[in-house]
Amino acid sequence: MPHTTQLYQHVPETRWPIVYSPRYNITFMGLEKLHPFDAGKWGKVISFLKEEKLLSDGMLVEAREASDEDLLVVHTRRYLNELKFLFERVEGISRATIVDLDAHQGNGHERDFMGDKRVYIMDVYNRHIYPGDRFAKQAIRRKVELEWGTEDDEYLDKVERNLQKALQEHLPDVVVYNAGTDILEGDRLGGLSISPQVRPRPEGVPILMVTSGGYQKRTARIIADSILNLYSLGLIGSESPSVSAQNSDTPLLPPEVP
């Protein structure tokens, strides 16, 4: 019997490649404010971008949550913790590179893709902090371990040199960029000293950027500025209409013509 799902949807060209849902923002009777991680930063990012007149609600793509039935189409229950949808559901994707620039070692995806030759992992992290997962490190194809307090010049040099070599060793169909902001100066858990202006990026390869760690209150503003920077470089939104003269809650989809 064919599997029916609500997971996939047609995305009009007027939508931008920014996936967001209000459910991303976590609250628990105000206790989330006591944690260094800003669990509501995604909503703040969207608010900043609306204030800048960059986008409206109608230009966002809202993610739909996969049900257990959806996941069981390609996984056993025992296997549900490993996410390999990319190759089985996205046409034209057979090779991927994960560029993990979060300050912490990405041991989760490293364990998930251990031994999978389709996935090349480049991980740049503070070698002195959590998790220090030696087993997971076996999955890293290009490992860049940093010292406490690494600053812009050294960081950018190491990232760009290793990124170039990574793309030469494994030319991917897509790069998954884990954009952790815990690398920034002042983040006590990340232990590095990088300024928000540092923005390495690969050329000529589609990029899926996901937000990650970041334990300062300014994190949301920095993420919003990064998206504004992508717009200024013409990397997103080049075909989308301006929202400067429209209400931020008004969808910018053209009316259907009978």
mmCIF file of C-alpha atoms in Angstrom:
data_model
loop_
_atom_site.group_PDB
_atom_site.id
_atom_site.type_symbol
_atom_site.label_atom_id
_atom_site.label_comp_id
_atom_site.label_asym_id
_atom_site.label_seq_id
_atom_site.Cartn_x
_atom_site.Cartn_y
_atom_site.Cartn_z
ATOM 1 C CA MET A 1 0.000 0.000 0.000
ATOM 2 C CA PRO A 2 1.485 3.396 -0.996
ATOM 3 C CA HIS A 3 2.583 5.591 1.866
ATOM 4 C CA THR A 4 0.708 8.886 2.153
ATOM 5 C CA THR A 5 2.424 11.833 3.791
ATOM 6 C CA GLN A 6 1.947 15.550 4.427
ATOM 7 C CA LEU A 7 5.708 16.060 4.650
ATOM 8 C CA TYR A 8 6.350 17.377 1.166
ATOM 9 C CA GLN A 9 4.880 20.536 -0.259
ATOM 10 C CA HIS A 10 5.133 22.702 -3.326
ATOM 11 C CA VAL A 11 7.283 25.757 -2.595
ATOM 12 C CA PRO A 12 6.491 28.752 -4.842
ATOM 13 C CA GLU A 13 9.472 30.535 -6.370
ATOM 14 C CA THR A 14 8.476 33.658 -4.440
ATOM 15 C CA ARG A 15 9.503 31.948 -1.188
ATOM 16 C CA TRP A 16 13.055 32.411 -0.007
ATOM 17 C CA PRO A 17 15.302 29.486 0.994
ATOM 18 C CA ILE A 18 14.753 30.216 4.691
ATOM 19 C CA VAL A 19 13.022 27.436 6.632
ATOM 20 C CA TYR A 20 11.409 28.481 9.911
ATOM 21 C CA SER A 21 8.643 27.453 12.268
ATOM 22 C CA PRO A 22 7.536 29.210 15.475
ATOM 23 C CA ARG A 23 7.766 25.789 17.104
ATOM 24 C CA TYR A 24 11.557 26.066 16.929
ATOM 25 C CA ASN A 25 11.383 28.460 19.877
ATOM 26 C CA ILE A 26 11.434 26.606 23.191
ATOM 27 C CA THR A 27 9.769 27.889 26.354
ATOM 28 C CA PHE A 28 9.192 26.241 29.711
ATOM 29 C CA MET A 29 7.545 28.535 32.263
ATOM 30 C CA GLY A 30 10.353 31.049 31.816
ATOM 31 C CA LEU A 31 13.045 28.637 32.989
ATOM 32 C CA GLU A 32 14.665 28.737 29.544
ATOM 33 C CA LYS A 33 15.900 32.252 30.425
ATOM 34 C CA LEU A 34 18.221 30.739 33.030
ATOM 35 C CA HIS A 35 20.092 28.695 30.429
ATOM 36 C CA PRO A 36 22.994 30.266 28.479
ATOM 37 C CA PHE A 37 21.573 28.969 25.180
ATOM 38 C CA ASP A 38 18.939 31.343 23.780
ATOM 39 C CA ALA A 39 16.147 28.871 23.009
ATOM 40 C CA GLY A 40 14.081 31.583 21.329
ATOM 41 C CA LYS A 41 16.789 32.950 19.055
ATOM 42 C CA TRP A 42 15.179 31.717 15.829
ATOM 43 C CA GLY A 43 12.091 33.850 16.345
ATOM 44 C CA LYS A 44 14.323 36.809 17.148
ATOM 45 C CA VAL A 45 16.258 36.277 13.902
ATOM 46 C CA ILE A 46 13.031 36.428 11.897
ATOM 47 C CA SER A 47 11.931 39.551 13.795
ATOM 48 C CA PHE A 48 15.237 41.276 13.010
ATOM 49 C CA LEU A 49 14.894 40.427 9.306
ATOM 50 C CA LYS A 50 11.348 41.809 9.268
ATOM 51 C CA GLU A 51 12.542 45.013 10.916
ATOM 52 C CA GLU A 52 15.131 45.327 8.141
ATOM 53 C CA LYS A 53 12.294 44.944 5.580
ATOM 54 C CA LEU A 54 14.102 41.947 4.100
ATOM 55 C CA LEU A 55 11.232 39.482 4.208
ATOM 56 C CA SER A 56 7.665 38.781 5.294
ATOM 57 C CA ASP A 57 5.868 35.728 6.642
ATOM 58 C CA GLY A 58 4.720 34.883 3.127
ATOM 59 C CA MET A 59 8.311 34.532 1.964
ATOM 60 C CA LEU A 60 9.298 31.893 4.525
ATOM 61 C CA VAL A 61 9.142 28.136 4.079
ATOM 62 C CA GLU A 62 7.590 26.524 7.146
ATOM 63 C CA ALA A 63 8.941 23.074 7.866
ATOM 64 C CA ARG A 64 6.574 20.186 8.445
ATOM 65 C CA GLU A 65 7.457 17.660 11.109
ATOM 66 C CA ALA A 66 8.060 14.112 9.921
ATOM 67 C CA SER A 67 5.821 11.560 11.599
ATOM 68 C CA ASP A 68 7.031 8.163 12.775
ATOM 69 C CA GLU A 69 5.240 6.680 9.767
ATOM 70 C CA ASP A 70 7.234 8.970 7.447
ATOM 71 C CA LEU A 71 10.516 7.979 9.077
ATOM 72 C CA LEU A 72 9.701 4.278 8.964
ATOM 73 C CA VAL A 73 9.442 4.426 5.168
ATOM 74 C CA VAL A 74 13.243 4.402 5.007
ATOM 75 C CA HIS A 75 14.313 3.346 8.515
ATOM 76 C CA THR A 76 13.714 0.653 11.078
ATOM 77 C CA ARG A 77 12.761 1.891 14.517
ATOM 78 C CA ARG A 78 16.238 0.993 15.713
ATOM 79 C CA TYR A 79 17.718 3.156 12.983
ATOM 80 C CA LEU A 80 15.580 6.271 13.421
ATOM 81 C CA ASN A 81 18.361 8.203 15.127
ATOM 82 C CA GLU A 82 20.438 8.178 11.936
ATOM 83 C CA LEU A 83 19.295 10.745 9.382
ATOM 84 C CA LYS A 84 19.994 9.609 5.821
ATOM 85 C CA PHE A 85 16.995 11.138 4.042
ATOM 86 C CA LEU A 86 19.284 13.323 1.920
ATOM 87 C CA PHE A 87 20.267 10.563 -0.470
ATOM 88 C CA GLU A 88 16.997 8.629 -0.521
ATOM 89 C CA ARG A 89 14.579 11.521 -1.038
ATOM 90 C CA VAL A 90 16.412 14.375 -2.803
ATOM 91 C CA GLU A 91 16.942 13.881 -6.518
ATOM 92 C CA GLY A 92 20.456 14.585 -7.745
ATOM 93 C CA ILE A 93 22.132 14.279 -4.355
ATOM 94 C CA SER A 94 24.612 11.421 -4.158
ATOM 95 C CA ARG A 95 27.564 13.042 -2.383
ATOM 96 C CA ALA A 96 27.527 15.525 0.494
ATOM 97 C CA THR A 97 30.078 17.395 2.562
ATOM 98 C CA ILE A 98 29.399 18.484 6.130
ATOM 99 C CA VAL A 99 31.389 21.558 7.120
ATOM 100 C CA ASP A 100 30.972 21.814 10.878
ATOM 101 C CA LEU A 101 32.178 25.156 12.239
ATOM 102 C CA ASP A 102 30.516 24.893 15.629
ATOM 103 C CA ALA A 103 33.054 25.251 18.445
ATOM 104 C CA HIS A 104 32.238 21.737 19.681
ATOM 105 C CA GLN A 105 33.106 18.514 17.908
ATOM 106 C CA GLY A 106 30.089 17.306 15.907
ATOM 107 C CA ASN A 107 30.055 13.790 17.268
ATOM 108 C CA GLY A 108 26.352 13.272 16.518
ATOM 109 C CA HIS A 109 26.548 13.425 12.722
ATOM 110 C CA GLU A 110 29.979 11.787 12.858
ATOM 111 C CA ARG A 111 28.508 8.710 14.517
ATOM 112 C CA ASP A 112 25.496 8.815 12.177
ATOM 113 C CA PHE A 113 27.624 8.733 9.027
ATOM 114 C CA MET A 114 30.466 6.567 10.292
ATOM 115 C CA GLY A 115 31.706 4.523 7.322
ATOM 116 C CA ASP A 116 29.373 6.201 4.799
ATOM 117 C CA LYS A 117 31.620 7.101 1.847
ATOM 118 C CA ARG A 118 28.971 9.399 0.381
ATOM 119 C CA VAL A 119 29.483 11.866 3.234
ATOM 120 C CA TYR A 120 32.708 13.786 3.749
ATOM 121 C CA ILE A 121 33.016 15.467 7.153
ATOM 122 C CA MET A 122 35.201 18.463 7.855
ATOM 123 C CA ASP A 123 35.072 19.465 11.517
ATOM 124 C CA VAL A 124 36.727 22.569 12.984
ATOM 125 C CA TYR A 125 36.483 22.739 16.775
ATOM 126 C CA ASN A 126 38.110 23.650 20.075
ATOM 127 C CA ARG A 127 39.938 20.469 20.992
ATOM 128 C CA HIS A 128 39.817 21.187 24.726
ATOM 129 C CA ILE A 129 36.041 21.255 25.208
ATOM 130 C CA TYR A 130 33.094 18.836 25.209
ATOM 131 C CA PRO A 131 32.536 16.221 23.836
ATOM 132 C CA GLY A 132 36.010 14.892 23.010
ATOM 133 C CA ASP A 133 34.485 11.801 21.398
ATOM 134 C CA ARG A 134 37.444 9.759 20.187
ATOM 135 C CA PHE A 135 35.331 7.109 18.514
ATOM 136 C CA ALA A 136 33.357 9.686 16.510
ATOM 137 C CA LYS A 137 36.581 11.354 15.360
ATOM 138 C CA GLN A 138 37.222 8.318 13.179
ATOM 139 C CA ALA A 139 34.483 9.586 10.837
ATOM 140 C CA ILE A 140 36.153 12.989 10.309
ATOM 141 C CA ARG A 141 37.881 13.136 6.935
ATOM 142 C CA ARG A 142 39.416 16.575 7.570
ATOM 143 C CA LYS A 143 39.947 17.404 11.226
ATOM 144 C CA VAL A 144 40.976 20.915 12.323
ATOM 145 C CA GLU A 145 41.570 21.115 16.063
ATOM 146 C CA LEU A 146 41.886 24.586 17.569
ATOM 147 C CA GLU A 147 43.448 25.933 20.741
ATOM 148 C CA TRP A 148 41.828 28.143 23.375
ATOM 149 C CA GLY A 149 41.359 31.727 22.185
ATOM 150 C CA THR A 150 42.034 31.142 18.470
ATOM 151 C CA GLU A 151 41.540 34.471 16.660
ATOM 152 C CA ASP A 152 40.380 35.622 13.216
ATOM 153 C CA ASP A 153 43.516 35.398 11.067
ATOM 154 C CA GLU A 154 44.573 31.951 12.202
ATOM 155 C CA TYR A 155 41.009 30.661 12.128
ATOM 156 C CA LEU A 156 40.185 31.939 8.651
ATOM 157 C CA ASP A 157 43.494 30.679 7.252
ATOM 158 C CA LYS A 158 42.916 27.167 8.613
ATOM 159 C CA VAL A 159 39.274 27.032 7.539
ATOM 160 C CA GLU A 160 39.889 28.282 3.993
ATOM 161 C CA ARG A 161 42.926 26.063 3.351
ATOM 162 C CA ASN A 162 41.213 22.964 4.656
ATOM 163 C CA LEU A 163 37.917 23.749 2.939
ATOM 164 C CA GLN A 164 39.691 24.043 -0.404
ATOM 165 C CA LYS A 165 41.405 20.688 0.142
ATOM 166 C CA ALA A 166 38.150 19.101 1.308
ATOM 167 C CA LEU A 167 36.345 20.114 -1.886
ATOM 168 C CA GLN A 168 39.245 18.809 -3.962
ATOM 169 C CA GLU A 169 39.177 15.456 -2.198
ATOM 170 C CA HIS A 170 35.393 15.059 -2.354
ATOM 171 C CA LEU A 171 33.389 17.231 -4.759
ATOM 172 C CA PRO A 172 29.869 17.213 -3.264
ATOM 173 C CA ASP A 173 26.434 17.863 -4.691
ATOM 174 C CA VAL A 174 25.621 19.877 -1.559
ATOM 175 C CA VAL A 175 27.464 21.328 1.433
ATOM 176 C CA VAL A 176 25.738 21.194 4.818
ATOM 177 C CA TYR A 177 27.210 24.090 6.772
ATOM 178 C CA ASN A 178 26.793 23.920 10.541
ATOM 179 C CA ALA A 179 27.029 27.607 11.441
ATOM 180 C CA GLY A 180 27.665 27.589 15.164
ATOM 181 C CA THR A 181 28.002 31.039 16.712
ATOM 182 C CA ASP A 182 29.736 29.694 19.815
ATOM 183 C CA ILE A 183 33.038 30.378 18.037
ATOM 184 C CA LEU A 184 32.571 34.095 18.684
ATOM 185 C CA GLU A 185 34.639 36.145 21.077
ATOM 186 C CA GLY A 186 33.035 36.265 24.504
ATOM 187 C CA ASP A 187 31.361 32.858 24.305
ATOM 188 C CA ARG A 188 32.542 31.167 27.482
ATOM 189 C CA LEU A 189 31.484 27.682 26.408
ATOM 190 C CA GLY A 190 33.116 27.849 22.961
ATOM 191 C CA GLY A 191 36.437 29.227 24.187
ATOM 192 C CA LEU A 192 37.432 30.794 20.844
ATOM 193 C CA SER A 193 37.798 34.456 19.870
ATOM 194 C CA ILE A 194 36.337 34.964 16.393
ATOM 195 C CA SER A 195 34.686 38.196 15.268
ATOM 196 C CA PRO A 196 31.239 38.208 13.587
ATOM 197 C CA GLN A 197 32.785 39.597 10.372
ATOM 198 C CA VAL A 198 34.554 36.297 9.554
ATOM 199 C CA ARG A 199 32.467 34.492 6.907
ATOM 200 C CA PRO A 200 34.205 31.677 4.999
ATOM 201 C CA ARG A 201 32.137 30.006 2.273
ATOM 202 C CA PRO A 202 32.744 27.483 -0.541
ATOM 203 C CA GLU A 203 32.277 28.637 -4.133
ATOM 204 C CA GLY A 204 30.086 27.003 -6.738
ATOM 205 C CA VAL A 205 28.373 24.415 -4.505
ATOM 206 C CA PRO A 206 24.809 24.596 -3.142
ATOM 207 C CA ILE A 207 24.878 25.252 0.605
ATOM 208 C CA LEU A 208 22.396 24.269 3.292
ATOM 209 C CA MET A 209 23.188 26.416 6.331
ATOM 210 C CA VAL A 210 21.867 25.334 9.710
ATOM 211 C CA THR A 211 22.212 27.307 12.934
ATOM 212 C CA SER A 212 23.820 25.617 15.886
ATOM 213 C CA GLY A 213 25.482 26.458 19.194
ATOM 214 C CA GLY A 214 25.868 29.984 20.530
ATOM 215 C CA TYR A 215 25.606 31.043 24.155
ATOM 216 C CA GLN A 216 25.433 34.834 24.038
ATOM 217 C CA LYS A 217 22.413 37.101 23.882
ATOM 218 C CA ARG A 218 23.705 38.727 20.688
ATOM 219 C CA THR A 219 23.589 35.434 18.764
ATOM 220 C CA ALA A 220 20.228 36.132 17.072
ATOM 221 C CA ARG A 221 21.391 39.517 15.817
ATOM 222 C CA ILE A 222 24.578 37.977 14.397
ATOM 223 C CA ILE A 223 22.619 35.261 12.560
ATOM 224 C CA ALA A 224 20.272 37.896 11.129
ATOM 225 C CA ASP A 225 23.261 39.953 9.978
ATOM 226 C CA SER A 226 24.684 36.857 8.267
ATOM 227 C CA ILE A 227 21.465 36.421 6.302
ATOM 228 C CA LEU A 228 21.499 40.118 5.395
ATOM 229 C CA ASN A 229 25.079 39.632 4.201
ATOM 230 C CA LEU A 230 24.001 36.728 1.965
ATOM 231 C CA TYR A 231 21.327 38.981 0.512
ATOM 232 C CA SER A 232 23.781 41.831 -0.106
ATOM 233 C CA LEU A 233 26.071 39.402 -1.946
ATOM 234 C CA GLY A 234 23.177 38.287 -4.150
ATOM 235 C CA LEU A 235 23.268 34.722 -2.836
ATOM 236 C CA ILE A 236 19.620 34.671 -1.719
ATOM 237 C CA GLY A 237 16.519 36.577 -2.686
ATOM 238 C CA SER A 238 17.711 37.867 -6.054
ATOM 239 C CA GLU A 239 14.400 36.958 -7.701
ATOM 240 C CA SER A 240 12.189 37.876 -4.762
ATOM 241 C CA PRO A 241 10.112 41.057 -4.490
ATOM 242 C CA SER A 242 10.952 43.831 -2.065
ATOM 243 C CA VAL A 243 8.913 44.033 1.126
ATOM 244 C CA SER A 244 9.740 47.635 1.961
ATOM 245 C CA ALA A 245 6.292 48.927 1.097
ATOM 246 C CA GLN A 246 4.288 46.001 2.410
ATOM 247 C CA ASN A 247 3.069 44.789 5.757
ATOM 248 C CA SER A 248 5.397 42.194 7.307
ATOM 249 C CA ASP A 249 2.496 39.799 7.842
ATOM 250 C CA THR A 250 1.179 39.980 4.272
ATOM 251 C CA PRO A 251 2.119 37.046 2.022
ATOM 252 C CA LEU A 252 3.834 38.242 -1.134
ATOM 253 C CA LEU A 253 2.408 35.558 -3.397
ATOM 254 C CA PRO A 254 0.897 36.808 -6.672
ATOM 255 C CA PRO A 255 -2.861 36.380 -7.032
ATOM 256 C CA GLU A 256 -4.027 33.505 -9.192
ATOM 257 C CA VAL A 257 -5.247 34.527 -12.613
ATOM 258 C CA PRO A 258 -8.380 32.662 -13.750
#
